[in-house]
Short mmCIF file of C-alpha atoms and ligand atoms in Angstrom, two decimals:
data_model
loop_
_atom_site.label_atom_id
_atom_site.label_comp_id
_atom_site.label_asym_id
_atom_site.label_seq_id
_atom_site.Cartn_x
_atom_site.Cartn_y
_atom_site.Cartn_z
CA MET G 1 26.35 -21.43 -25.04
CA SER G 2 25.37 -17.95 -26.15
CA THR G 3 21.91 -16.59 -26.89
CA VAL G 4 21.05 -13.64 -29.08
CA ILE G 5 17.85 -11.63 -28.70
CA LYS G 6 17.10 -10.36 -32.20
CA ASN G 7 14.96 -7.67 -33.81
CA GLY G 8 13.68 -6.09 -30.60
CA THR G 9 13.51 -2.51 -29.38
CA ILE G 10 15.59 -1.99 -26.25
CA VAL G 11 13.84 0.13 -23.63
CA THR G 12 15.79 1.31 -20.60
CA ALA G 13 14.96 3.93 -18.00
CA ASP G 14 16.35 6.61 -20.32
CA LEU G 15 16.75 5.24 -23.87
CA THR G 16 14.71 3.52 -26.58
CA TYR G 17 16.59 2.07 -29.57
CA LYS G 18 16.73 -0.91 -31.89
CA ALA G 19 19.55 -3.39 -31.31
CA ASP G 20 20.25 -7.08 -30.73
CA ILE G 21 21.58 -8.34 -27.41
CA LEU G 22 24.14 -11.14 -27.10
CA VAL G 23 24.01 -13.06 -23.83
CA ALA G 24 26.88 -15.30 -22.68
CA GLY G 25 27.91 -16.64 -19.28
CA GLY G 26 24.75 -15.23 -17.71
CA ARG G 27 25.62 -11.66 -18.64
CA ILE G 28 25.07 -9.22 -21.47
CA ALA G 29 28.13 -9.71 -23.70
CA GLU G 30 27.32 -7.33 -26.58
CA ILE G 31 24.65 -4.90 -27.75
CA GLY G 32 24.50 -3.91 -31.41
CA PRO G 33 23.17 -4.65 -34.88
CA ASP G 34 23.15 -8.10 -36.53
CA LEU G 35 24.62 -10.12 -33.67
CA LYS G 36 25.02 -13.89 -33.93
CA GLY G 37 24.69 -16.50 -31.15
CA ASP G 38 24.26 -20.24 -30.67
CA LYS G 39 20.57 -19.77 -30.01
CA GLU G 40 18.19 -17.05 -31.20
CA LEU G 41 15.16 -15.53 -29.50
CA ASP G 42 12.97 -13.49 -31.80
CA ALA G 43 11.89 -10.16 -30.30
CA THR G 44 10.12 -8.79 -33.40
CA GLY G 45 7.40 -6.37 -32.26
CA CYS G 46 8.66 -6.53 -28.67
CA TYR G 47 10.41 -4.29 -26.18
CA VAL G 48 13.52 -5.71 -24.52
CA MET G 49 13.75 -4.35 -20.99
CA PRO G 50 15.60 -5.01 -17.74
CA GLY G 51 13.72 -7.72 -15.84
CA GLY G 52 11.49 -6.42 -13.09
CA ILE G 53 12.74 -6.16 -9.52
CA ASP G 54 10.14 -6.56 -6.79
CA PRO G 55 11.75 -5.13 -3.67
CA HIS G 56 8.90 -6.05 -1.33
CA VAL G 57 7.87 -9.69 -0.96
CA HIS G 58 7.17 -12.02 1.97
CA LEU G 59 7.76 -15.63 0.93
CA GLU G 60 7.01 -18.41 3.43
CA MET G 61 6.86 -15.75 6.13
CA PRO G 62 5.75 -16.68 9.65
CA PHE G 63 2.98 -14.17 10.34
CA MET G 64 -0.25 -13.93 12.35
CA GLY G 65 -0.12 -17.55 13.45
CA THR G 66 0.58 -19.04 10.03
CA TYR G 67 3.01 -18.89 7.10
CA SER G 68 2.45 -17.04 3.83
CA SER G 69 1.68 -19.69 1.23
CA ASP G 70 4.03 -18.77 -1.62
CA ASP G 71 7.56 -19.88 -0.83
CA PHE G 72 10.77 -19.00 -2.65
CA GLU G 73 9.98 -21.60 -5.33
CA SER G 74 6.38 -20.71 -6.22
CA GLY G 75 6.92 -17.02 -5.50
CA THR G 76 9.88 -16.59 -7.82
CA ARG G 77 8.18 -18.78 -10.46
CA ALA G 78 5.21 -16.40 -10.32
CA GLY G 79 7.56 -13.44 -10.60
CA LEU G 80 9.36 -14.83 -13.65
CA ALA G 81 6.04 -15.65 -15.35
CA GLY G 82 5.20 -11.97 -15.14
CA GLY G 83 8.63 -10.60 -16.12
CA THR G 84 10.14 -10.11 -12.65
CA THR G 85 13.69 -11.45 -12.36
CA MET G 86 14.68 -10.44 -8.84
CA VAL G 87 12.84 -10.26 -5.53
CA VAL G 88 13.83 -8.82 -2.16
CA ASP G 89 12.37 -10.56 0.89
CA PHE G 90 12.24 -9.37 4.51
CA CYS G 91 14.14 -11.38 7.13
CA LEU G 92 12.14 -11.19 10.38
CA PRO G 93 14.01 -11.98 13.62
CA ASN G 94 11.92 -13.28 16.53
CA PRO G 95 11.89 -11.12 19.66
CA GLY G 96 15.30 -11.51 21.32
CA GLU G 97 16.74 -13.47 18.37
CA SER G 98 20.05 -12.35 16.91
CA LEU G 99 19.92 -11.01 13.37
CA LEU G 100 22.58 -13.54 12.39
CA ASP G 101 20.45 -16.49 13.54
CA ALA G 102 17.42 -15.12 11.75
CA ILE G 103 19.32 -14.78 8.48
CA LYS G 104 20.27 -18.47 8.63
CA ARG G 105 16.59 -19.38 8.49
CA TRP G 106 16.13 -17.15 5.45
CA ASP G 107 19.25 -18.64 3.80
CA ASN G 108 17.71 -22.11 4.15
CA LYS G 109 14.35 -21.11 2.67
CA SER G 110 15.80 -19.21 -0.26
CA THR G 111 17.86 -22.09 -1.70
CA ARG G 112 14.76 -22.98 -3.76
CA ALA G 113 14.55 -19.65 -5.60
CA ASN G 114 14.16 -19.72 -9.38
CA CYS G 115 15.58 -16.22 -9.82
CA ASP G 116 18.04 -13.99 -7.99
CA TYR G 117 17.01 -12.48 -4.70
CA SER G 118 18.23 -10.35 -1.86
CA PHE G 119 17.11 -9.64 1.70
CA HIS G 120 16.14 -6.66 3.79
CA MET G 121 16.62 -7.11 7.53
CA ALA G 122 13.76 -6.19 9.85
CA VAL G 123 14.47 -4.56 13.21
CA THR G 124 11.70 -6.17 15.28
CA TRP G 125 13.23 -5.51 18.70
CA TRP G 126 16.05 -3.34 20.03
CA GLY G 127 19.06 -4.08 22.24
CA GLU G 128 22.85 -4.29 22.28
CA GLN G 129 22.80 -7.52 20.28
CA VAL G 130 20.88 -5.88 17.42
CA PHE G 131 23.13 -2.82 17.58
CA ASN G 132 26.20 -5.07 17.18
CA ASP G 133 24.69 -7.47 14.63
CA MET G 134 23.77 -4.59 12.32
CA LYS G 135 27.43 -4.03 11.54
CA THR G 136 28.00 -7.68 10.61
CA ILE G 137 24.81 -7.79 8.54
CA ILE G 138 25.88 -4.72 6.57
CA GLN G 139 29.60 -5.36 6.26
CA ASP G 140 29.75 -9.17 5.96
CA ARG G 141 26.33 -10.15 4.63
CA GLY G 142 25.74 -7.46 2.02
CA ILE G 143 22.37 -6.32 3.40
CA ASN G 144 22.15 -2.55 3.61
CA THR G 145 18.41 -2.05 4.17
CA PHE G 146 16.62 -2.33 7.53
CA LYS G 147 12.86 -2.30 7.89
CA HIS G 148 10.96 -1.01 10.92
CA PHE G 149 7.29 -1.70 11.59
CA LEU G 150 5.47 1.23 13.15
CA ALA G 151 2.34 -0.99 13.21
CA TYR G 152 1.55 -4.51 14.53
CA LYS G 153 1.62 -3.48 18.18
CA GLY G 154 2.67 -6.29 20.50
CA ALA G 155 4.30 -8.20 17.63
CA LEU G 156 6.60 -6.53 15.13
CA MET G 157 6.17 -2.88 16.14
CA VAL G 158 9.07 -0.75 17.41
CA ASN G 159 8.58 2.41 19.48
CA ASP G 160 10.03 5.82 18.64
CA ASP G 161 13.00 5.49 21.03
CA GLU G 162 13.93 2.20 19.35
CA LEU G 163 13.34 3.70 15.94
CA PHE G 164 15.60 6.65 16.67
CA ALA G 165 18.35 4.41 18.08
CA SER G 166 18.21 2.13 15.05
CA PHE G 167 18.16 5.04 12.57
CA ASN G 168 21.22 6.55 14.28
CA ARG G 169 23.06 3.25 14.04
CA LEU G 170 22.17 2.95 10.34
CA SER G 171 23.38 6.47 9.74
CA GLU G 172 26.75 5.53 11.25
CA LEU G 173 27.03 2.35 9.16
CA GLY G 174 25.81 3.73 5.83
CA GLY G 175 22.60 1.71 5.78
CA ILE G 176 19.15 2.68 4.54
CA ALA G 177 16.14 2.77 6.87
CA MET G 178 12.80 1.40 5.71
CA VAL G 179 9.44 1.81 7.42
CA HIS G 180 6.02 0.25 7.36
CA ALA G 181 4.35 3.51 8.31
CA GLU G 182 1.06 3.12 10.17
CA ASN G 183 0.51 4.34 13.74
CA GLY G 184 0.21 0.99 15.55
CA ASP G 185 -1.11 2.49 18.80
CA VAL G 186 -4.01 4.19 17.05
CA VAL G 187 -4.75 1.10 14.93
CA ALA G 188 -4.89 -1.03 18.11
CA GLU G 189 -7.34 1.40 19.75
CA MET G 190 -9.57 1.62 16.69
CA THR G 191 -9.54 -2.16 16.24
CA ALA G 192 -10.64 -2.74 19.83
CA LYS G 193 -13.43 -0.15 19.51
CA LEU G 194 -14.73 -1.59 16.24
CA LEU G 195 -14.78 -5.11 17.65
CA ALA G 196 -16.48 -3.95 20.87
CA GLU G 197 -19.20 -2.33 18.74
CA GLY G 198 -19.78 -5.60 16.91
CA ASN G 199 -17.97 -4.68 13.68
CA THR G 200 -16.25 -7.99 13.13
CA GLY G 201 -16.28 -8.31 9.31
CA PRO G 202 -13.34 -7.74 6.95
CA GLU G 203 -14.56 -4.25 5.93
CA ALA G 204 -13.85 -3.12 9.51
CA HIS G 205 -10.17 -3.79 8.79
CA ALA G 206 -10.23 -0.79 6.44
CA TYR G 207 -11.97 1.39 9.04
CA SER G 208 -9.34 0.45 11.63
CA ARG G 209 -6.50 1.89 9.54
CA PRO G 210 -7.62 5.16 7.91
CA SER G 211 -5.19 7.14 5.77
CA GLN G 212 -4.39 9.49 8.66
CA VAL G 213 -2.63 6.71 10.58
CA GLU G 214 -0.37 6.25 7.57
CA GLY G 215 0.17 9.97 7.00
CA GLU G 216 1.10 10.54 10.64
CA ALA G 217 3.53 7.62 10.79
CA THR G 218 5.14 8.50 7.46
CA ASN G 219 5.74 12.08 8.54
CA ARG G 220 7.06 10.94 11.94
CA ALA G 221 9.48 8.49 10.33
CA ILE G 222 10.69 11.19 7.93
CA MET G 223 11.37 13.62 10.78
CA ILE G 224 13.16 11.00 12.88
CA ALA G 225 15.22 9.89 9.86
CA ASP G 226 16.13 13.51 9.24
CA MET G 227 17.35 13.97 12.82
CA ALA G 228 19.38 10.75 12.55
CA GLY G 229 20.71 11.71 9.11
CA VAL G 230 19.66 8.44 7.47
CA PRO G 231 18.01 7.94 4.05
CA LEU G 232 14.46 6.60 4.34
CA TYR G 233 12.49 4.24 2.10
CA VAL G 234 8.75 4.18 2.88
CA VAL G 235 7.19 0.87 1.85
CA HIS G 236 3.64 0.51 0.49
CA THR G 237 2.74 4.20 0.30
CA SER G 238 -1.01 4.00 -0.25
CA CYS G 239 -2.52 7.43 0.40
CA GLU G 240 -2.25 11.15 -0.27
CA GLU G 241 -1.29 12.03 3.32
CA ALA G 242 1.77 9.76 3.19
CA HIS G 243 2.60 10.84 -0.36
CA GLU G 244 2.32 14.48 0.68
CA ALA G 245 4.83 13.95 3.50
CA ILE G 246 7.22 12.26 1.06
CA ARG G 247 6.79 15.02 -1.55
CA ARG G 248 7.47 17.69 1.04
CA ALA G 249 10.57 15.87 2.29
CA LYS G 250 11.92 15.55 -1.24
CA MET G 251 11.33 19.25 -1.90
CA GLN G 252 13.29 20.02 1.27
CA GLY G 253 16.21 18.03 -0.06
CA LYS G 254 15.78 14.95 2.08
CA ARG G 255 16.71 11.55 0.70
CA VAL G 256 13.31 9.86 1.04
CA TRP G 257 11.60 7.44 -1.34
CA GLY G 258 8.01 6.18 -1.58
CA GLU G 259 6.85 2.81 -2.90
CA PRO G 260 3.23 2.39 -4.04
CA LEU G 261 1.96 -1.15 -4.65
CA ILE G 262 0.28 -2.29 -7.84
CA GLN G 263 -2.72 -3.34 -5.71
CA HIS G 264 -3.24 0.19 -4.35
CA LEU G 265 -2.81 1.66 -7.83
CA THR G 266 -5.48 -0.53 -9.43
CA LEU G 267 -7.90 -1.79 -6.75
CA ASP G 268 -9.95 0.36 -4.40
CA GLU G 269 -11.90 0.18 -1.14
CA ASN G 270 -15.06 -1.00 -2.90
CA GLU G 271 -13.45 -4.45 -2.83
CA TYR G 272 -14.37 -4.54 0.89
CA PHE G 273 -17.96 -3.35 0.49
CA ASN G 274 -20.84 -5.01 -1.35
CA ALA G 275 -18.70 -8.12 -1.41
CA ASP G 276 -19.04 -11.50 0.24
CA TRP G 277 -16.87 -12.34 3.25
CA ASP G 278 -14.26 -14.34 1.32
CA HIS G 279 -13.91 -11.70 -1.40
CA ALA G 280 -13.29 -8.96 1.15
CA ALA G 281 -11.06 -11.03 3.45
CA ARG G 282 -8.85 -12.11 0.56
CA ARG G 283 -8.11 -8.42 0.03
CA VAL G 284 -7.33 -7.62 3.66
CA MET G 285 -3.85 -6.19 3.74
CA SER G 286 -2.12 -3.35 5.52
CA PRO G 287 -2.43 -0.62 4.51
CA PRO G 288 -5.89 -1.40 3.13
CA PHE G 289 -7.16 -0.45 -0.32
CA ARG G 290 -8.15 3.24 -0.52
CA ASN G 291 -10.54 5.41 -2.50
CA LYS G 292 -10.06 6.81 -6.03
CA GLN G 293 -8.62 10.12 -4.81
CA HIS G 294 -5.76 8.33 -3.10
CA GLN G 295 -5.22 6.24 -6.22
CA ASP G 296 -5.01 9.38 -8.37
CA SER G 297 -2.42 10.77 -5.96
CA LEU G 298 -0.27 7.64 -6.32
CA TRP G 299 -0.41 7.76 -10.12
CA ALA G 300 0.51 11.44 -10.06
CA GLY G 301 3.46 10.58 -7.82
CA LEU G 302 4.77 8.06 -10.32
CA GLN G 303 4.36 10.58 -13.15
CA SER G 304 6.08 13.43 -11.32
CA GLY G 305 8.79 11.34 -9.72
CA SER G 306 7.74 11.98 -6.12
CA LEU G 307 7.09 8.22 -5.83
CA SER G 308 9.87 6.01 -7.11
CA VAL G 309 9.08 2.29 -7.19
CA VAL G 310 6.09 0.01 -7.80
CA ALA G 311 6.18 -3.17 -5.68
CA THR G 312 3.69 -5.82 -4.50
CA ASP G 313 4.21 -6.65 -0.80
CA HIS G 314 3.44 -10.15 -2.10
CA CYS G 315 2.24 -12.03 0.99
CA ALA G 316 -0.22 -14.67 -0.17
CA PHE G 317 -2.65 -16.53 2.08
CA THR G 318 -5.19 -19.14 1.00
CA THR G 319 -8.92 -18.70 1.58
CA GLU G 320 -8.68 -21.27 4.36
CA GLN G 321 -5.97 -19.23 6.07
CA LYS G 322 -8.04 -16.05 5.68
CA ARG G 323 -11.01 -17.79 7.34
CA THR G 324 -9.11 -17.88 10.66
CA GLY G 325 -10.55 -14.39 10.98
CA VAL G 326 -14.27 -15.31 10.73
CA GLY G 327 -15.89 -13.44 13.62
CA ASP G 328 -12.84 -11.21 14.23
CA PHE G 329 -11.34 -9.22 11.35
CA SER G 330 -8.15 -8.58 13.35
CA LYS G 331 -7.29 -12.29 13.03
CA ILE G 332 -7.47 -12.35 9.21
CA PRO G 333 -3.87 -12.84 8.03
CA ASN G 334 -2.88 -9.54 6.36
CA GLY G 335 -1.59 -9.83 2.84
CA THR G 336 -2.31 -10.12 -0.88
CA GLY G 337 -0.46 -11.55 -3.87
CA GLY G 338 0.70 -9.70 -6.95
CA LEU G 339 4.13 -10.96 -8.04
CA GLU G 340 2.93 -12.44 -11.32
CA ASP G 341 0.68 -9.53 -12.18
CA ARG G 342 2.64 -6.40 -11.18
CA MET G 343 4.29 -5.83 -14.56
CA PRO G 344 1.28 -6.67 -16.82
CA MET G 345 -1.10 -4.68 -14.58
CA LEU G 346 1.20 -1.65 -14.51
CA TRP G 347 1.74 -1.81 -18.26
CA THR G 348 -2.02 -2.12 -18.89
CA HIS G 349 -3.12 0.59 -16.45
CA GLY G 350 -0.01 2.75 -16.73
CA VAL G 351 1.62 2.58 -20.16
CA ALA G 352 -1.36 1.55 -22.31
CA THR G 353 -3.46 4.34 -20.77
CA GLY G 354 -0.75 6.95 -21.45
CA ARG G 355 -0.03 7.66 -17.79
CA LEU G 356 3.55 6.38 -18.00
CA THR G 357 6.06 6.12 -20.82
CA PRO G 358 7.73 2.75 -21.43
CA ASN G 359 10.96 4.30 -20.05
CA GLU G 360 9.16 5.37 -16.87
CA PHE G 361 7.76 1.84 -16.61
CA VAL G 362 11.33 0.47 -16.61
CA ALA G 363 12.39 3.07 -14.06
CA VAL G 364 9.65 2.27 -11.54
CA THR G 365 9.68 -1.52 -11.98
CA SER G 366 13.44 -2.05 -12.07
CA THR G 367 16.11 0.64 -12.49
CA ASN G 368 15.16 3.04 -9.69
CA ILE G 369 15.13 0.31 -7.05
CA ALA G 370 18.39 -1.22 -8.35
CA LYS G 371 20.01 2.17 -7.80
CA ILE G 372 18.43 2.71 -4.36
CA LEU G 373 19.43 -0.77 -3.18
CA ASN G 374 22.94 -0.41 -4.60
CA CYS G 375 22.88 -3.31 -7.05
CA TYR G 376 22.88 -1.21 -10.25
CA PRO G 377 24.06 -1.88 -12.95
CA LYS G 378 24.42 -5.58 -12.11
CA LYS G 379 20.61 -5.43 -12.00
CA GLY G 380 18.15 -2.98 -13.55
CA ALA G 381 20.26 -2.24 -16.64
CA VAL G 382 20.68 -3.23 -20.26
CA LEU G 383 24.42 -2.68 -20.44
CA VAL G 384 27.39 -4.83 -21.43
CA GLY G 385 28.53 -6.67 -18.28
CA ALA G 386 25.16 -6.46 -16.53
CA ASP G 387 23.41 -9.69 -15.50
CA ALA G 388 21.24 -10.93 -18.35
CA ASP G 389 18.02 -10.50 -16.34
CA LEU G 390 15.84 -9.44 -19.24
CA VAL G 391 12.25 -9.47 -20.33
CA VAL G 392 11.17 -9.55 -23.97
CA TRP G 393 7.86 -7.75 -23.61
CA ASP G 394 5.07 -8.25 -26.13
CA PRO G 395 2.75 -5.22 -25.92
CA GLU G 396 0.12 -7.01 -28.02
CA LYS G 397 -0.09 -10.20 -25.98
CA SER G 398 -3.17 -10.27 -23.75
CA LYS G 399 -4.94 -12.45 -21.23
CA THR G 400 -7.58 -12.37 -18.53
CA ILE G 401 -6.06 -12.89 -15.09
CA GLN G 402 -7.34 -16.10 -13.52
CA ALA G 403 -6.33 -17.99 -10.40
CA SER G 404 -6.81 -21.25 -12.29
CA THR G 405 -3.82 -20.53 -14.54
CA GLN G 406 -1.54 -18.64 -12.14
CA GLN G 407 1.78 -19.85 -10.71
CA SER G 408 1.06 -18.73 -7.15
CA ALA G 409 0.14 -21.49 -4.69
CA ILE G 410 -3.07 -19.84 -3.47
CA ASP G 411 -6.62 -20.54 -4.63
CA TYR G 412 -7.65 -17.06 -5.82
CA ASN G 413 -6.21 -13.89 -7.35
CA VAL G 414 -7.13 -10.37 -6.23
CA PHE G 415 -6.99 -9.30 -9.91
CA GLU G 416 -9.31 -12.14 -11.04
CA GLY G 417 -11.10 -11.18 -14.26
CA HIS G 418 -8.88 -8.19 -15.08
CA ASP G 419 -7.80 -8.08 -18.73
CA VAL G 420 -4.15 -7.28 -19.26
CA LYS G 421 -2.41 -6.41 -22.52
CA GLY G 422 1.39 -6.52 -22.37
CA LEU G 423 3.05 -9.76 -21.24
CA PRO G 424 6.45 -11.45 -21.45
CA ARG G 425 7.26 -13.42 -24.58
CA TYR G 426 10.56 -14.41 -22.98
CA THR G 427 11.95 -13.87 -19.48
CA LEU G 428 15.66 -14.50 -18.91
CA THR G 429 17.20 -14.96 -15.50
CA ARG G 430 20.99 -14.57 -15.72
CA GLY G 431 20.75 -15.69 -19.32
CA GLN G 432 18.60 -18.74 -18.68
CA VAL G 433 15.22 -18.71 -20.41
CA ALA G 434 12.51 -19.01 -17.73
CA VAL G 435 9.59 -17.96 -19.92
CA ASN G 436 9.86 -19.35 -23.44
CA ASP G 437 7.34 -17.99 -25.90
CA GLY G 438 4.93 -17.53 -23.02
CA GLU G 439 5.61 -20.95 -21.48
CA VAL G 440 7.06 -21.07 -17.94
CA GLN G 441 10.21 -23.25 -17.64
CA THR G 442 11.88 -22.36 -14.37
CA GLN G 443 14.72 -24.14 -12.61
CA GLU G 444 14.45 -24.51 -8.84
CA GLY G 445 17.63 -23.38 -7.10
CA HIS G 446 18.91 -21.31 -10.04
CA GLY G 447 18.51 -18.08 -8.04
CA LYS G 448 21.51 -16.60 -6.25
CA PHE G 449 21.73 -14.15 -3.38
CA VAL G 450 22.58 -10.60 -4.46
CA ALA G 451 24.85 -8.85 -1.95
CA ARG G 452 24.47 -5.08 -1.69
CA GLU G 453 27.11 -2.91 -0.11
CA ALA G 454 26.48 0.06 2.10
CA ASN G 455 27.43 3.40 0.65
CA THR G 456 28.97 5.38 3.45
CA THR G 457 30.10 8.35 1.39
CA VAL G 458 27.03 9.57 -0.46
CA ASN G 459 24.16 7.73 1.13
CA LYS G 460 23.44 10.28 3.84
CA ALA G 461 20.12 12.00 4.13
CA LEU G 462 20.33 15.38 2.41
CA SER G 463 18.79 17.18 5.30
CA THR G 464 18.45 20.94 5.50
CA TRP G 465 19.53 20.50 9.11
CA LYS G 466 23.09 20.94 10.23
CA GLU G 467 24.79 17.77 11.45
CA LEU G 468 23.67 17.20 15.01
CA THR G 469 27.11 17.12 16.60
CA SER G 470 27.69 17.68 20.32
CA PRO G 471 26.06 20.92 21.33
CA GLN G 472 28.39 23.79 22.10
CA PRO G 473 27.93 25.28 25.57
CA VAL G 474 26.44 28.75 25.37
CA SER G 475 27.70 31.30 27.88
CA ARG G 476 25.15 33.93 28.73
CA SER G 477 25.35 36.79 31.12
CA GLY G 478 23.10 39.57 32.09
CA ILE G 479 19.43 40.05 31.30
CA PRO G 480 18.33 39.25 27.72
CA ALA G 481 17.51 42.24 25.58
CA THR G 482 13.82 42.87 24.98
CA GLY G 483 12.24 40.45 22.56
CA VAL G 484 14.94 37.77 22.86
N1 DUC E 501 1.15 -5.94 5.30
C1 DUC E 501 0.50 -6.96 4.81
O1 DUC E 501 -0.62 -6.77 4.35
N2 DUC E 501 1.08 -8.17 4.84
C2 DUC E 501 2.38 -8.41 5.27
C3 DUC E 501 2.93 -7.39 6.12
C4 DUC E 501 2.33 -6.06 5.92
O2 DUC E 501 2.88 -5.07 6.32
ZN1 ZN E 502 4.26 -3.57 5.65
ZN1 ZN E 503 5.42 -6.05 3.55
ZN1 ZN E 504 -7.78 -4.04 -14.71
#
C-alpha cells in the first residue's frame, strides 16, 4: 500500500519547495507534483521534514542504583509523538564485561521500539578484551561511535591513560570518539566538600559541577583526540567554556562536534533556586542547567554552526526515584526527559523567535547527526530511496506541555506549563503513520536497528599536527649554537 503526502512544503537542511511525496515499501518512492497513492495525508499549511533523530537517549538504563523509567517502548512513543523518528541509545558494559555481552542486553531491551534506533557503545573500563571487542563491534555490529565518561568517578569514569588508549584504537578502526566532558575528580572533591558543609539539597548539585569542570574536560578530550587522530563528538555541551574549546578546535581544522540539549537551551539554573525540593531534584542532571549567558552562547553556536546537533540526553526518573537523594544530593539519580518536547520546544524557541531558519532546524534536529553517524541519506533526508521517516509539521498547532498528557512514563515534565507552537500533524516511521492528525498510534516492535559503518578513509581528525609516526632518531654532535 502506498501513501501520498499532498500539498505540503518540503523543508530539508538546504532546500524549501512545494511538492508531494509518494511513500511505498517504507521508503520515499517519488517526489513531485500531483502524485497519487492508495492513501492520502493532507499537508496543507504544513512543512514536510525529515523525522527528528535524537542521538542521545538512555532508555531503561541501569544507573545510580535504579533504572531510567522510559524504556524503548514508552521512550520511542514519546519521540514519535514529538516528531522524532530515530533514537540512539548508549550501551553500557559493566566493569569487566565484554562489549559483546553488553550489546546482547541492549538487543533484548530494544525489541520493543516503536521507531528505528541505533546504539553507541560506552567504554566504561579498559583492557585487552575491550581493545579486541571494539573491532567486532565496529566491523560486525555496525556501531561506529564510542562514548567515554570523564565524570562519574568510581563508576563509569575512565582516566586519561584509558582515554588515550581507546582514542588510539578508534583512530585505527575508523570509529568516532564521544565524551561526557566533566572533570570527575574535581566534581568528586567539590561534592564531598559541599556535603561536609551541610549543603545536601538539590541546588548543591549545580554548585558541584561548575562550567569550568566542563570546559577543562572538553578541552582535554579535544587535545587527546587530536593526538590520537580521532574525530570527537562532545555530548551535552552546556556552557561557554566547552563551546569555546569546540569553536577553537573547529577553527584549527579539527573534526570536533558539539551537541547542546534542548533543556540547556531553554531552562536555566533558576530551576534549582527558589524552588521546592521535588521541583529542583527533578531537574538534576549532569551537566546541570546554567545561566542565561551560557544559554546565549549555545544559541549562537547553533546559529554560527560551531554547535551541530540538538539532543535530549533523555534519561527519565520518577519523583519517587529522585527522592532517593533526600538528605544527599549526590544520590539523586541524574537525568531529565525531553524526547517528546525537543522538536516543538526548539521550533518555538528557535524558529518562531527568528533565531533559526526552518532549514537550520532540520539540520540540527536530523540531517547533521545522520551525516556524522554515517546513516545519511537512509535517515535525515527527503530523497527518493531514503527511509520514509517523515514529519508533517504544523507551525500553527499549539499546546501547553503537561505531564498529564505526555507519553513518557514519568509523573512530571521539566517543561510543564511551557506553551509550544509547532507540532506534528503526522509522523511517519518507515512509511507507517505513528501520529495521525495529532493522535498517537504507534506499533510496538516496529523499530529496527540501524547499522552504521565506520569510515576509515575520510573520518580522521583534521588535525594541524603531523601524523604521530615513530619518532626519527636525531643525531647531534658538538655544543648547540647560542640560543638553540
Ligand atoms: N547525565 C545525566 O544527567 N543522566 C544520564 C547520564 C548523564 O551523563
Ligand atoms: Zn553524559
Ligand atoms: Zn547521556
Ligand atoms: Zn517555553
